[in-house]
Short mmCIF file of C-alpha atoms (C1' of nucleotides) in Angstrom, two decimals:
data_model
loop_
_atom_site.label_atom_id
_atom_site.label_comp_id
_atom_site.label_asym_id
_atom_site.label_seq_id
_atom_site.Cartn_x
_atom_site.Cartn_y
_atom_site.Cartn_z
CA UNK A 1 39.33 39.04 -19.39
CA UNK A 2 38.07 41.13 -16.52
CA UNK A 3 36.34 39.42 -13.64
CA UNK A 4 32.87 40.80 -12.82
CA UNK A 5 32.79 42.40 -9.39
CA UNK A 6 30.11 43.07 -6.84
CA UNK A 7 29.20 46.45 -8.35
CA UNK A 8 28.32 44.79 -11.67
CA UNK A 9 25.60 42.75 -10.00
CA UNK A 10 24.37 45.32 -7.52
CA UNK A 11 22.50 47.35 -10.15
CA UNK A 12 19.17 47.33 -11.97
CA UNK A 13 18.30 43.69 -12.69
CA UNK A 14 17.11 44.50 -16.22
CA UNK A 15 20.45 46.17 -16.90
CA UNK A 16 22.42 43.23 -15.50
CA UNK A 17 20.30 40.67 -17.38
CA UNK A 18 21.00 42.42 -20.69
CA UNK A 19 24.69 43.01 -20.01
CA UNK A 20 25.24 39.39 -18.99
CA UNK A 21 24.72 38.40 -22.63
CA UNK A 22 28.21 37.81 -24.04
CA UNK A 23 29.79 37.53 -20.61
CA UNK A 24 31.76 34.43 -19.64
CA UNK A 25 30.98 31.88 -16.94
CA UNK A 26 34.01 30.02 -15.63
CA UNK A 27 32.86 26.83 -13.94
CA UNK A 28 35.76 24.57 -13.01
CA UNK A 29 37.42 23.54 -16.26
CA UNK A 30 34.49 24.79 -18.33
CA UNK A 31 34.09 28.20 -19.97
CA UNK A 32 30.78 29.34 -21.43
CA UNK A 33 29.36 32.42 -23.13
CA UNK A 34 25.95 33.45 -21.84
CA UNK A 35 23.45 33.91 -24.64
CA UNK A 36 20.05 33.90 -22.96
CA UNK A 37 18.84 35.39 -19.65
CA UNK A 38 15.67 36.34 -17.79
CA UNK A 39 15.12 38.92 -15.05
CA UNK A 40 13.12 38.15 -11.89
CA UNK A 41 12.63 41.30 -9.90
CA UNK A 42 11.56 41.66 -6.34
CA UNK A 43 8.41 41.57 -4.29
CA UNK A 44 6.11 43.01 -6.95
CA UNK A 45 7.00 40.52 -9.69
CA UNK A 46 4.56 37.61 -9.19
CA UNK A 47 6.80 35.30 -11.24
CA UNK A 48 9.74 35.93 -8.90
CA UNK A 49 10.18 33.33 -6.15
CA UNK A 50 10.96 36.17 -3.74
CA UNK A 51 7.53 37.76 -4.28
CA UNK A 52 6.08 35.31 -1.71
CA UNK A 53 8.52 36.53 0.89
CA UNK A 54 11.73 35.28 2.41
CA UNK A 55 12.05 31.50 2.90
CA UNK A 56 14.96 29.12 3.26
CA UNK A 57 14.95 28.73 -0.51
CA UNK A 58 14.76 32.40 -1.43
CA UNK A 59 16.86 33.96 1.31
CA UNK A 60 19.94 34.24 -0.91
CA UNK A 61 17.97 36.55 -3.23
CA UNK A 62 17.51 38.95 -0.34
CA UNK A 63 21.25 39.19 0.24
CA UNK A 64 24.00 41.06 -1.65
CA UNK A 65 24.39 40.75 -5.42
CA UNK A 66 26.94 38.43 -6.97
CA UNK A 67 25.83 35.19 -5.31
CA UNK A 68 24.47 32.10 -7.06
CA UNK A 69 20.84 31.13 -6.57
CA UNK A 70 20.25 27.50 -7.58
CA UNK A 71 16.81 25.96 -7.13
CA UNK A 72 15.24 22.58 -7.89
CA UNK A 73 12.16 22.38 -10.12
CA UNK A 74 9.75 19.81 -11.60
CA UNK A 75 11.31 17.03 -9.54
CA UNK A 76 14.17 16.74 -12.02
CA UNK A 77 15.92 19.96 -12.90
CA UNK A 78 18.09 22.62 -11.36
CA UNK A 79 18.24 26.22 -12.55
CA UNK A 80 21.11 28.68 -12.12
CA UNK A 81 20.64 32.37 -11.30
CA UNK A 82 22.90 35.20 -10.26
CA UNK A 83 21.57 37.45 -7.52
CA UNK A 84 21.31 41.14 -8.41
CA UNK A 85 20.62 44.43 -6.62
CA UNK A 86 21.85 45.41 -3.18
CA UNK A 87 21.09 43.56 0.04
CA UNK A 88 17.41 43.84 0.95
CA UNK A 89 16.20 43.99 -2.67
CA UNK A 90 15.48 40.40 -3.73
CA UNK A 91 16.12 39.83 -7.44
CA UNK A 92 18.07 37.56 -9.76
CA UNK A 93 18.92 36.76 -13.36
CA UNK A 94 18.12 33.26 -14.61
CA UNK A 95 20.77 31.87 -16.95
CA UNK A 96 18.61 30.26 -19.64
CA UNK A 97 21.30 29.53 -22.20
CA UNK A 98 25.04 29.50 -22.81
CA UNK A 99 27.55 28.12 -25.29
CA UNK A 100 30.62 26.11 -24.32
CA UNK A 101 33.93 27.62 -25.42
CA UNK A 102 36.96 25.56 -26.44
CA UNK A 103 35.77 22.02 -26.01
CA UNK A 104 33.03 20.81 -28.31
CA UNK A 105 30.87 23.88 -28.81
CA UNK A 106 27.65 22.56 -27.36
CA UNK A 107 24.79 25.05 -27.16
CA UNK A 108 23.20 24.59 -23.76
CA UNK A 109 19.81 26.09 -24.53
CA UNK A 110 17.58 25.78 -21.49
CA UNK A 111 18.29 26.31 -17.79
CA UNK A 112 17.71 22.66 -16.91
CA UNK A 113 20.03 21.40 -19.64
CA UNK A 114 22.74 23.85 -18.63
CA UNK A 115 22.72 22.67 -15.02
CA UNK A 116 22.48 19.03 -16.01
CA UNK A 117 25.55 19.32 -18.25
CA UNK A 118 27.62 21.17 -15.65
CA UNK A 119 26.24 18.98 -12.84
CA UNK A 120 25.08 22.03 -10.91
CA UNK A 121 22.91 21.19 -7.89
CA UNK A 122 21.44 23.31 -5.14
CA UNK A 123 23.15 21.25 -2.45
CA UNK A 124 26.59 22.07 -3.81
CA UNK A 125 26.19 25.28 -5.78
CA UNK A 126 23.54 27.47 -4.14
CA UNK A 127 24.67 30.64 -2.39
CA UNK A 128 28.20 30.64 -3.76
CA UNK A 129 29.88 34.05 -3.88
CA UNK A 130 30.87 34.18 -7.54
CA UNK A 131 32.69 37.46 -6.93
CA UNK A 132 35.30 35.72 -4.75
CA UNK A 133 35.17 32.04 -5.77
CA UNK A 134 38.22 30.77 -7.64
CA UNK A 135 36.36 27.99 -9.40
CA UNK A 136 32.97 29.52 -10.21
CA UNK A 137 32.82 33.11 -11.44
CA UNK A 138 31.99 35.41 -14.33
CA UNK A 139 34.14 37.60 -16.57
CA UNK A 140 33.95 40.23 -19.30
CA UNK A 141 35.76 39.30 -22.50
CA UNK A 142 34.88 42.60 -24.19
CA UNK A 143 32.04 41.04 -26.13
CA UNK A 144 28.65 42.70 -26.55
CA UNK A 145 25.95 40.76 -28.35
CA UNK A 146 22.87 42.18 -30.05
CA UNK A 147 19.74 40.71 -28.53
CA UNK A 148 15.95 40.54 -28.67
CA UNK A 149 13.47 41.06 -25.84
CA UNK A 150 10.56 38.63 -25.36
CA UNK A 151 8.17 37.57 -22.58
CA UNK A 152 9.63 35.13 -20.08
CA UNK A 153 9.19 31.40 -20.73
CA UNK A 154 7.29 28.85 -18.67
CA UNK A 155 5.37 31.26 -16.44
CA UNK A 156 1.65 32.01 -16.31
CA UNK A 157 1.82 35.48 -14.78
CA UNK A 158 3.29 38.82 -15.81
CA UNK A 159 3.53 37.63 -19.39
CA UNK A 160 3.30 41.24 -20.55
CA UNK A 161 6.82 41.96 -19.29
CA UNK A 162 9.56 41.62 -21.91
CA UNK A 163 12.15 40.41 -19.43
CA UNK A 164 13.73 37.60 -21.45
CA UNK A 165 16.83 38.56 -23.38
CA UNK A 166 18.18 36.34 -26.13
CA UNK A 167 21.25 36.95 -28.25
CA UNK A 168 20.35 37.27 -31.93
"C1'" DA B 1 0.75 15.12 7.77
"C1'" DC B 2 -1.24 16.53 3.45
"C1'" DC B 3 -1.87 18.73 -0.87
"C1'" DC B 4 -1.06 21.42 -4.93
"C1'" DC B 5 1.91 23.46 -8.04
"C1'" DG B 6 6.01 24.45 -10.58
"C1'" DA B 7 11.44 30.12 -13.79
"C1'" DT B 8 11.63 22.21 -17.65
"C1'" DC B 9 12.42 18.90 -21.11
"C1'" DG B 10 11.82 15.18 -24.30
"C1'" DT B 11 8.63 12.84 -26.97
"C1'" DA B 12 4.43 12.74 -29.86
"C1'" DA C 1 0.06 18.76 -26.48
"C1'" DC C 2 1.42 16.00 -22.62
"C1'" DG C 3 3.54 13.22 -19.04
"C1'" DA C 4 7.51 12.42 -15.90
"C1'" DT C 5 8.80 13.31 -11.15
"C1'" DC C 6 9.38 15.22 -6.39
"C1'" DG C 7 10.77 19.32 -3.61
"C1'" DG C 8 8.90 23.68 -1.73
"C1'" DG C 9 5.75 26.05 0.69
"C1'" DG C 10 1.30 26.86 2.44
"C1'" DT C 11 -2.38 24.86 5.06
"C1'" DT C 12 -4.45 21.60 8.60
#
DNA sequence: ACCCCGATCGTA
DNA sequence: ACGATCGGGGTT
């Protein structure tokens, strides 16, 4: 198991989003395999929070890759992203689905469900450097999963982009 | 201070 | 197909 370093995240967001499939998230005592992701890329992607400029919420996306971006949505749910690209290029990969390893193999399909299960909140888990954290990080277990590309879910713009990647 | 909308989910 | 539920961000 090789921990993912800064240079893994500071690359093309589409590349990172695809390669994150099959990678491992270590979150405290939990281990999960990522099986669904979406890419949100910069100022010209109207679905990307960062396309409306830098705010308190989105500032982490403008920083270096390898940080968590956790936001609150619909008054009830949190969503987990990993920031990609180098500092100054705001982009991130939304973790839409993952499967627990070891313990009961629950499929956490949906970004809200994933965060609810792991009790991830923006107050505690936004802007964490997952390249250096000892309790929240990602790793390569040598697994590559075949996947399909589809439009992103739950957005009303840029639905022509096939930027959702789901293990198949 | 006010208003509209949202990278969701469970139920119908 | 729809409602729950409230923070974020833009506007006044």
